[in-house]
Tab-separated table of C-alpha atoms in Angstrom:
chain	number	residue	atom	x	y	z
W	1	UNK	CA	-46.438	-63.599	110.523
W	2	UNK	CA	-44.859	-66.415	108.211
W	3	UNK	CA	-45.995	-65.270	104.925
W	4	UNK	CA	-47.185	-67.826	102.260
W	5	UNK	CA	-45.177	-68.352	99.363
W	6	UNK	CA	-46.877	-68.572	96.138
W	7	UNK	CA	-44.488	-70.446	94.231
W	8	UNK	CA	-44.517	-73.931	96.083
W	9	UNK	CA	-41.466	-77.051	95.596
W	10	UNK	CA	-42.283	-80.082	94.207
W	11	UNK	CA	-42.890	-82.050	97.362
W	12	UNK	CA	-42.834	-85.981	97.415
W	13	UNK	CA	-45.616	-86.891	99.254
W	14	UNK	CA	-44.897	-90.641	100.387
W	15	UNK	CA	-45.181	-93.415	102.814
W	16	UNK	CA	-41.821	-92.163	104.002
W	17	UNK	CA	-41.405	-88.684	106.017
W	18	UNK	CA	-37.833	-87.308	105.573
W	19	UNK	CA	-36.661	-84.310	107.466
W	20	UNK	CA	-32.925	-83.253	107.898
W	21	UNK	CA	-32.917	-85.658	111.466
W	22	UNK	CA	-34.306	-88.804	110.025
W	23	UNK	CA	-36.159	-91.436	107.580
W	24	UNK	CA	-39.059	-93.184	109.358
W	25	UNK	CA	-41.588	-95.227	107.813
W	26	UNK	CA	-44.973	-93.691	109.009
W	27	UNK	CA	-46.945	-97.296	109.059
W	28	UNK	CA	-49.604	-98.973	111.675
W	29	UNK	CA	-51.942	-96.732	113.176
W	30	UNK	CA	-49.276	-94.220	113.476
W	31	UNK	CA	-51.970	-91.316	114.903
W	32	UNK	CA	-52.189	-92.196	118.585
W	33	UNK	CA	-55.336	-89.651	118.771
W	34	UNK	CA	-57.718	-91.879	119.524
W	35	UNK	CA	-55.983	-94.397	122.108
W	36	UNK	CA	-55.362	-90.620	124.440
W	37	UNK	CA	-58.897	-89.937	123.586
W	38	UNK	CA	-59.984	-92.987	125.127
W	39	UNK	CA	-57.865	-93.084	127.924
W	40	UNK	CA	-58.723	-89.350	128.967
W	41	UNK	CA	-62.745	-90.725	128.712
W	42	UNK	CA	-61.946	-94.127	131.007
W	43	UNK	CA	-60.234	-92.052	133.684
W	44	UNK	CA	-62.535	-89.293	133.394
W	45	UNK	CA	-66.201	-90.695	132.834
W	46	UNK	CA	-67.778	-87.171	133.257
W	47	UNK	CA	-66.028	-86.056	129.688
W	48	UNK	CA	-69.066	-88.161	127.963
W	49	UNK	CA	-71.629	-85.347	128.720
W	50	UNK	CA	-68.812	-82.767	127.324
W	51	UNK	CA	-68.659	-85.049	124.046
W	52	UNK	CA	-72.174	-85.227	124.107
W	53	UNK	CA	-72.652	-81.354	123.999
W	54	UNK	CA	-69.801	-80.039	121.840
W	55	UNK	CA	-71.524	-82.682	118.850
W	56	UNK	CA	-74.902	-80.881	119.829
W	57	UNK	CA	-73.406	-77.213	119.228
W	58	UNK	CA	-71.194	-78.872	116.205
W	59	UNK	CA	-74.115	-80.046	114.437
W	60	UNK	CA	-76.382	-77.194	115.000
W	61	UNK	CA	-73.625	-74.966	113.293
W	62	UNK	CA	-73.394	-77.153	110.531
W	63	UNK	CA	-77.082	-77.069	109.900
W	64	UNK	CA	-76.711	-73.306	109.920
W	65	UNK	CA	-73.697	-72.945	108.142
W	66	UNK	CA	-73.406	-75.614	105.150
W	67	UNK	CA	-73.485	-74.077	101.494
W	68	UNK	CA	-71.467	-70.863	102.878
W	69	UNK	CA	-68.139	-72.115	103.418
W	70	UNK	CA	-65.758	-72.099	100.745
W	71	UNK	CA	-67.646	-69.423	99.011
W	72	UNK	CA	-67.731	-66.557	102.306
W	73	UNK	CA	-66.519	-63.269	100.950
W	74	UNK	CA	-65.863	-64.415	97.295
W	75	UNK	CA	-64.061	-67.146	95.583
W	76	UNK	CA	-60.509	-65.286	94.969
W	77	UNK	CA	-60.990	-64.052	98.768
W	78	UNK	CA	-57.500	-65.184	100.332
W	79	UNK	CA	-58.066	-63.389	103.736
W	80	UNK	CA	-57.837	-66.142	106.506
W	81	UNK	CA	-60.812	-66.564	108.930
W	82	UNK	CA	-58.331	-67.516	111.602
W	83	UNK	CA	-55.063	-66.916	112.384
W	84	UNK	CA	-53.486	-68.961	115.370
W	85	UNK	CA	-50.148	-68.380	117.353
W	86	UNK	CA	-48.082	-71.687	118.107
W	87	UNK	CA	-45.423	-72.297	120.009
W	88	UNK	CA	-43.211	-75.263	119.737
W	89	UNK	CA	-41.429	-77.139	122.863
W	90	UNK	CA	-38.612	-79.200	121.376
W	91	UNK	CA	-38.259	-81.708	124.069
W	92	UNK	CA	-34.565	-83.305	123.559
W	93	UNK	CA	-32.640	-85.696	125.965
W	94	UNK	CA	-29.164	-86.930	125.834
W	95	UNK	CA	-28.430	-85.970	122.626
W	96	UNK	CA	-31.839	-86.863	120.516
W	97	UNK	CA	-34.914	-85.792	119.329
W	98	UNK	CA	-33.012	-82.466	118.172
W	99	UNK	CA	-35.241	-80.214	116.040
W	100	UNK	CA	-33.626	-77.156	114.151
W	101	UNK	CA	-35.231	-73.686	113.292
W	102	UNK	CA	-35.166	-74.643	109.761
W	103	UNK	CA	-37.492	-77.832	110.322
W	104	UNK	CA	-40.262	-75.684	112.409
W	105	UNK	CA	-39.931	-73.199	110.029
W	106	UNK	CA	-40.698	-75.625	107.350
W	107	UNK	CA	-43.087	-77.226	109.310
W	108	UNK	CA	-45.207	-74.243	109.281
W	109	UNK	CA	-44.641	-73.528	105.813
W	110	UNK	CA	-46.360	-76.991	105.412
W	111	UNK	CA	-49.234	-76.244	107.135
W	112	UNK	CA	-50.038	-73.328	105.545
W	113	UNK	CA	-50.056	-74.844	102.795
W	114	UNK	CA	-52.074	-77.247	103.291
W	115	UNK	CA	-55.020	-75.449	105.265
W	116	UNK	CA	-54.955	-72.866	102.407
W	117	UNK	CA	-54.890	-75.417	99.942
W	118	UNK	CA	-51.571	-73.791	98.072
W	119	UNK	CA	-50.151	-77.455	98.437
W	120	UNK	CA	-48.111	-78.136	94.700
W	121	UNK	CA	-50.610	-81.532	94.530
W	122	UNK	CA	-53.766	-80.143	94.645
W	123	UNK	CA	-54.078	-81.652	90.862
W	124	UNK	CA	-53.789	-85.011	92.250
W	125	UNK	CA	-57.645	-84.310	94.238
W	126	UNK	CA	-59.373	-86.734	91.449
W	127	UNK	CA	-62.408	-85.540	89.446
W	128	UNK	CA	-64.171	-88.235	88.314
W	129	UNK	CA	-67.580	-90.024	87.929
W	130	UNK	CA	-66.771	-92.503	90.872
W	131	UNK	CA	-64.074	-90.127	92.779
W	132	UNK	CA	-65.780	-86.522	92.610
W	133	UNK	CA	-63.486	-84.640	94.981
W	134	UNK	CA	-61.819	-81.985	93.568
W	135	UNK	CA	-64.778	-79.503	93.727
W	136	UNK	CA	-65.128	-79.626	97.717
W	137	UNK	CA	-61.669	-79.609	98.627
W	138	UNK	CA	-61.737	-76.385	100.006
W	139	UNK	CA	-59.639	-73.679	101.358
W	140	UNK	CA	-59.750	-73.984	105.151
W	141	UNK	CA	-59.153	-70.126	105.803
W	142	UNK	CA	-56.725	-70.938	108.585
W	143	UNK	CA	-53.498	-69.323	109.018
W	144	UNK	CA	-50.146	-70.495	111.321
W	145	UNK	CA	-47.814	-68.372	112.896
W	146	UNK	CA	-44.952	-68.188	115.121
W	147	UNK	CA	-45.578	-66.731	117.800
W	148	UNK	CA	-43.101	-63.483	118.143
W	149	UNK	CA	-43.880	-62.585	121.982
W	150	UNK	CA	-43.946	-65.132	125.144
W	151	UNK	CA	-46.328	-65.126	127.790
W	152	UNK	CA	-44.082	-62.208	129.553
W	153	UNK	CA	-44.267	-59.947	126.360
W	154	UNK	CA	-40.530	-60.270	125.478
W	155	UNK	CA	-39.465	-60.982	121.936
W	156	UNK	CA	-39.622	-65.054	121.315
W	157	UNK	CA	-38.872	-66.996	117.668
W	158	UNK	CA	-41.697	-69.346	119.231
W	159	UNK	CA	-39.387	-71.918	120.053
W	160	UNK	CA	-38.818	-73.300	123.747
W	161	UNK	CA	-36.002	-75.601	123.910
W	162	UNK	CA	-35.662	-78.574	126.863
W	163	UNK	CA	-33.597	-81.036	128.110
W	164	UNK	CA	-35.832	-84.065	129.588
W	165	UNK	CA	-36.176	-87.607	129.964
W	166	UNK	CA	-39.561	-87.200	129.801
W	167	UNK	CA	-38.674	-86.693	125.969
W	168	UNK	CA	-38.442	-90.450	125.864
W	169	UNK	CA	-41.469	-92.868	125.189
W	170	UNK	CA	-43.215	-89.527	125.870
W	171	UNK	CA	-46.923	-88.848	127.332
W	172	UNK	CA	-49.129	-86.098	128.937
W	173	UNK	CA	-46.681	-86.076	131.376
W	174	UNK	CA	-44.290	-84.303	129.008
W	175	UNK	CA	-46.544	-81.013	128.807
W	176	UNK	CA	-45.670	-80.297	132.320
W	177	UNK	CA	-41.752	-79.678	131.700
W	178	UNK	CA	-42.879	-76.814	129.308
W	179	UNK	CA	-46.000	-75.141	128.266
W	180	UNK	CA	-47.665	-71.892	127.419
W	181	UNK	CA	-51.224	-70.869	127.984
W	182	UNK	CA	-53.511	-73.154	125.955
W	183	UNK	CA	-55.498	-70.209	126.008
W	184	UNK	CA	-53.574	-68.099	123.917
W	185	UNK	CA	-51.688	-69.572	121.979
W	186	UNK	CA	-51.545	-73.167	120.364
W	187	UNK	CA	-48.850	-75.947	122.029
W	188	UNK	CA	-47.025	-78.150	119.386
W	189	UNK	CA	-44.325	-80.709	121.932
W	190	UNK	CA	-41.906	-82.523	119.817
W	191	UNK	CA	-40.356	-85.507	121.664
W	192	UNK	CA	-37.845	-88.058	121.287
W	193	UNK	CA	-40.718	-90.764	120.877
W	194	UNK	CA	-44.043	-91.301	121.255
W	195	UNK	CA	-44.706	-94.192	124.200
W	196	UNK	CA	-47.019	-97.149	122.900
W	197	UNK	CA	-46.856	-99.390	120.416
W	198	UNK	CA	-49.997	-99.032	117.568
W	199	UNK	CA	-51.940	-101.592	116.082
W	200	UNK	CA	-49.893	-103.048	112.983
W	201	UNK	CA	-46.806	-102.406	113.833
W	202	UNK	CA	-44.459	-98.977	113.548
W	203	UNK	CA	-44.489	-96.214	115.782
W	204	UNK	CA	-46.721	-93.242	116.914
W	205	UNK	CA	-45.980	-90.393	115.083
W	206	UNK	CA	-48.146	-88.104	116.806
W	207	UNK	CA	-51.200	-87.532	118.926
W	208	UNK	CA	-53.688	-84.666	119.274
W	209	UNK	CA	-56.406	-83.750	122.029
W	210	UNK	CA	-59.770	-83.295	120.597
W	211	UNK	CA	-61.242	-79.823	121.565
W	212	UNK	CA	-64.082	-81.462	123.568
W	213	UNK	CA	-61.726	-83.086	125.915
W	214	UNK	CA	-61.302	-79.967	127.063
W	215	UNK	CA	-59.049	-76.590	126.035
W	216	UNK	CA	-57.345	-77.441	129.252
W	217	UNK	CA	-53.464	-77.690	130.132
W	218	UNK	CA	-52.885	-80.814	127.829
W	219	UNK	CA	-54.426	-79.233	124.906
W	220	UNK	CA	-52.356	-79.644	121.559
W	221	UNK	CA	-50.223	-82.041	119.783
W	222	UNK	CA	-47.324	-84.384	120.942
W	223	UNK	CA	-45.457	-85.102	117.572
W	224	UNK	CA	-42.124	-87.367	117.281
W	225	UNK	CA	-39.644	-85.273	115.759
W	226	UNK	CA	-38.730	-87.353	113.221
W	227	UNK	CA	-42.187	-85.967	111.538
W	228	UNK	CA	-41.676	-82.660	111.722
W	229	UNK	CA	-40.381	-80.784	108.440
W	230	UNK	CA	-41.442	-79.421	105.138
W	231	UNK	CA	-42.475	-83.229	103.627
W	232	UNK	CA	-44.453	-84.340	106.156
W	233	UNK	CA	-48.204	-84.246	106.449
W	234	UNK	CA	-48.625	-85.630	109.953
W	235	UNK	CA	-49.153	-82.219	112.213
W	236	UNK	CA	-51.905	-81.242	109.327
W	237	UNK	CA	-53.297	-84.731	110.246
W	238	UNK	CA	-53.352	-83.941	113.895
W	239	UNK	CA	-54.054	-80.232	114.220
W	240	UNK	CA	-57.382	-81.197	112.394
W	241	UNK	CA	-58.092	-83.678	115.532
W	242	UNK	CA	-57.531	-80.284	117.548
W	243	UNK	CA	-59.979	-78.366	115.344
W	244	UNK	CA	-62.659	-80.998	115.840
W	245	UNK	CA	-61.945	-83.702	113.103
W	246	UNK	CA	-62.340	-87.469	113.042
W	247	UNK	CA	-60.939	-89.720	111.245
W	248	UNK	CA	-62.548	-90.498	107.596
W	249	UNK	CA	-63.141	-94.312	108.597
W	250	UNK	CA	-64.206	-93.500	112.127
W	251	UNK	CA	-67.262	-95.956	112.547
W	252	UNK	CA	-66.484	-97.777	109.448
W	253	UNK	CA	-69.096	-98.074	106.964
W	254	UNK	CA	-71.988	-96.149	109.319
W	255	UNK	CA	-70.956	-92.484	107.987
W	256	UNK	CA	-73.898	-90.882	107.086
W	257	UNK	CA	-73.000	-87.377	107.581
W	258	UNK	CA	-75.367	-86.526	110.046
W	259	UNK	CA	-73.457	-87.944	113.370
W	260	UNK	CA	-72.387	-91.388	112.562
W	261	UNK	CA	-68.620	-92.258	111.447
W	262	UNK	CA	-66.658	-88.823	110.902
W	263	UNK	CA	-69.936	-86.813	111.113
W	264	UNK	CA	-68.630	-84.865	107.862
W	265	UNK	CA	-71.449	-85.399	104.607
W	266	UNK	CA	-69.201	-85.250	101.914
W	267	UNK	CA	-66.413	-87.661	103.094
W	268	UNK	CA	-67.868	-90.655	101.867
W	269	UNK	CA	-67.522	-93.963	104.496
W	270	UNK	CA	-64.447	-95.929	104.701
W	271	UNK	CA	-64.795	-99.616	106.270
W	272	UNK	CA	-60.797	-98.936	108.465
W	273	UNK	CA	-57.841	-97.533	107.881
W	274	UNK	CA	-55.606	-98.206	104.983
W	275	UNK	CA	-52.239	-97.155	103.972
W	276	UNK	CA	-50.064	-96.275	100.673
W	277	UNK	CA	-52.545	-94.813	97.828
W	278	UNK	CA	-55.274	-97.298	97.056
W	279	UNK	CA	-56.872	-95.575	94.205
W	280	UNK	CA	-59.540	-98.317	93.528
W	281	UNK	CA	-60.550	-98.702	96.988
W	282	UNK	CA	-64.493	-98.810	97.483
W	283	UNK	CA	-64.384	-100.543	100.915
W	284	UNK	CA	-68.238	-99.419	101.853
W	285	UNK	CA	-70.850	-99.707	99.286
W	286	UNK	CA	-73.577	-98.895	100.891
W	287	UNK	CA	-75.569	-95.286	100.118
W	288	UNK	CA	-76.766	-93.636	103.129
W	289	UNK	CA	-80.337	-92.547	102.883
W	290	UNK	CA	-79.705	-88.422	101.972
W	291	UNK	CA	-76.058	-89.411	100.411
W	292	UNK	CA	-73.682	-86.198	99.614
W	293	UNK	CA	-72.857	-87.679	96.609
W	294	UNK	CA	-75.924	-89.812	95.832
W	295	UNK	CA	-74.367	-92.755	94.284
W	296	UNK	CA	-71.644	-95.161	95.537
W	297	UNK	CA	-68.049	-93.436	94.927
W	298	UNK	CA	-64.555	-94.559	96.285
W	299	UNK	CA	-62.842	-93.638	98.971
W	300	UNK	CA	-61.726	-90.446	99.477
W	301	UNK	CA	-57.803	-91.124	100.253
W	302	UNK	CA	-56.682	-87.587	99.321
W	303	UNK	CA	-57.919	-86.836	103.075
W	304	UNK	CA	-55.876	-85.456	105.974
W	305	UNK	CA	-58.096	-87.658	107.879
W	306	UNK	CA	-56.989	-90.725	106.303
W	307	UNK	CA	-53.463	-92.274	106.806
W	308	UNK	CA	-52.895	-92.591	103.025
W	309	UNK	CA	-49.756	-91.541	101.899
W	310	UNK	CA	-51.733	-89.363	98.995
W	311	UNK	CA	-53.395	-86.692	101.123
W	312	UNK	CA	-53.817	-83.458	99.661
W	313	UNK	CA	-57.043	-81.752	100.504
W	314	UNK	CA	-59.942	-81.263	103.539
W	315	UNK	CA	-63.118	-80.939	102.266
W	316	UNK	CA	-66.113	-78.486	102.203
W	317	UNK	CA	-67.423	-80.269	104.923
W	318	UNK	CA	-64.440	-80.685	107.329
W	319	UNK	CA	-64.083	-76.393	107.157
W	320	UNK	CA	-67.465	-76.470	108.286
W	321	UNK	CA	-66.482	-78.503	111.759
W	322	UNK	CA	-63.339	-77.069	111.841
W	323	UNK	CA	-65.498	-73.559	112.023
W	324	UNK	CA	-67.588	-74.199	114.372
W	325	UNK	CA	-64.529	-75.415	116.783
W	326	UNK	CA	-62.571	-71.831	115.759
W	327	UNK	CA	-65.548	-70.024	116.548
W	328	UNK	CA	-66.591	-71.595	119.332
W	329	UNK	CA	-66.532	-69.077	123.040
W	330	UNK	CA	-67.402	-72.348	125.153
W	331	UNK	CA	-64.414	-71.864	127.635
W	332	UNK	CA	-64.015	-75.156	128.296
W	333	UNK	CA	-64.416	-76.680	124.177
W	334	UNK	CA	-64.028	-73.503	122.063
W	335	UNK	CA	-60.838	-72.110	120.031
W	336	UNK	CA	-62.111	-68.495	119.639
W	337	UNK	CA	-59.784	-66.547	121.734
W	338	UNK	CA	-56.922	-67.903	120.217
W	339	UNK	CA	-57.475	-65.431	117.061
W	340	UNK	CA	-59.414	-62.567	118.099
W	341	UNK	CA	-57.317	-59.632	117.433
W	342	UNK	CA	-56.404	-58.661	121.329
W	343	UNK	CA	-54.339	-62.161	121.480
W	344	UNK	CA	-52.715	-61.793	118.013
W	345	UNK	CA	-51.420	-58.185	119.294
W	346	UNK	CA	-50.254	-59.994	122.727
W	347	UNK	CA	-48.769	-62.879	121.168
């Protein structure tokens, strides 16, 4: 397993993502998670009922489950609740989209930080009267590994490299040219480019599949490689989408924790997406009957979920969802088998 170092670098963490193959301004909607989810709903109508029923079991185990997160098995408790074996398909063509051992290496290195909260800016989580964050950023208890055996049990550095022109303004289509079991262990395909142009200009950095679309053949994130590295916060971004997450201004100002916007109690509402680090920003001031915080705070731009350029933390409340996905035996929504201790050993 890729062990966690304790003594973290001073990371930048900025608009721009630099990684020894490129700089590229992350700007625009630059998560395409959204625009797949709605295209896999319009040409499949009969994933509304799955949506439906995966927020039914979601909420349920948040109703159970809130209060018990962060603090499960003691507050110096470091042991992760998951650990979850990825492979990465480096999808080149012609020359580009070329991503070296040291950049996945560092890539994973990122998101360990960053689930287990070890990231060098946790200080920068504000702790004040109108931005009280700091105390639910949480730990998410979730761990990232290469995996060290392929699906025919020989040695592997969890790396699969391919030549393809499907590499270029890439799709779904691209997770047929390589791909192992979705069922054991978690697909990261890093491509040339992303295909589609988001709202606001720039380019897709990377898309995820939401776990109740299905933990099917598509399942896992597309990134461009240009994001992939140790400064770069955009696979944290869209590995939560895989654990369950929304975005933290999905359904604007109607977040109310209890199913409307992000579904998640102690992200306050956020009116749309905004970039750079707005630290003023109060773009919903309404108080949802039952508020988290009970009293009109800012927005909470330190979020994966966000696009700011400041994230640094998930919250209480996002390791709750993100539970409930990792726990989850539905065989066609849940993420269980990919850390029970039978696939760790085969993996």
């Amino acid at each position: 397993m890729i062990s966690i170092k304790k003594t973290l670098l001073i990371v930048s963490v900025a608009l721009f993502s630099f990684n020894s193959n490129a700089q590229v301004a992350r700007n625009g909607e630059w998560c395409g998670a959204d625009q797949h989810n709605e295209a896999l709903l319009e040409n499949n109508p009969a994933l509304q009922e799955q949506h439906r029923l995966f927020e039914e079991y979601v909420q349920e185990y948040t109703r159970t489950h809130s209060g018990q997160n962060e603090k499960k098995g003691g507050t110096n408790d470091k042991t992760p609740n998951f650990i979850i074996p990825v492979v990465f398909h480096v999808l080149t063509f012609n020359g580009q989209g070329y991503v070296s051992k040291q950049d996945i290496d560092d890539a994973i290195l990122r998101l360990n930080e960053d689930f287990r909260r070890l990231n060098s800016d946790t200080s920068q989580t504000r702790n004040t009267t109108n931005a009280p964050f700091a105390p639910v950023a949480v730990d998410a208890k979730v761990e990232f590994r290469l995996a060290h055996k392929d699906p025919n049990g020989n040695c592997t550095e969890g790396i699969v490299r391919v030549e393809s022109s499907l590499s270029v303004d890439a799709g779904d289509a691209v997770k047929n040219v390589s791909r192992w079991d979705t069922k054991k262990y978690f697909n990261i395909w890093t491509v040339v480019n992303i295909g589609g142009a988001p709202s606001g200009g720039g380019i897709i950095a990377g898309y995820a599949q939401f776990p109740q679309s299905g933990i099917n053949n598509t399942f896992g994130v597309v990134v461009d490689h240009n994001f992939v590295g140790r400064n770069d916060r955009t696979l944290s971004h869209e590995i939560g989408h895989c654990f369950g997450l929304l975005h933290t201004f999905q359904g604007g100002c109607s977040n109310n924790g209890t199913g409307g916007g992000d579904a998640i109690a102690d992200t306050p509402p956020v009116s749309t997406s905004t970039f750079g680090c707005p630290t003023t920003q109060n773009s919903c001031n309404n108080i949802p009957t039952g508020d988290f915080y009970g009293t009109n705070v800012l927005d909470q731009i330190e979020n994966y979920m966000s696009y700011n350029s400041c994230q640094n933390m998930f919250s209480a409340g996002q390791k709750v969802r993100m539970d409930a996905t990792l726990n989850s035996t539905s065989t066609s929504t849940g993420l269980r088998q990919l850390s029970v201790a039978s696939n760790l050993t085969f993996t």
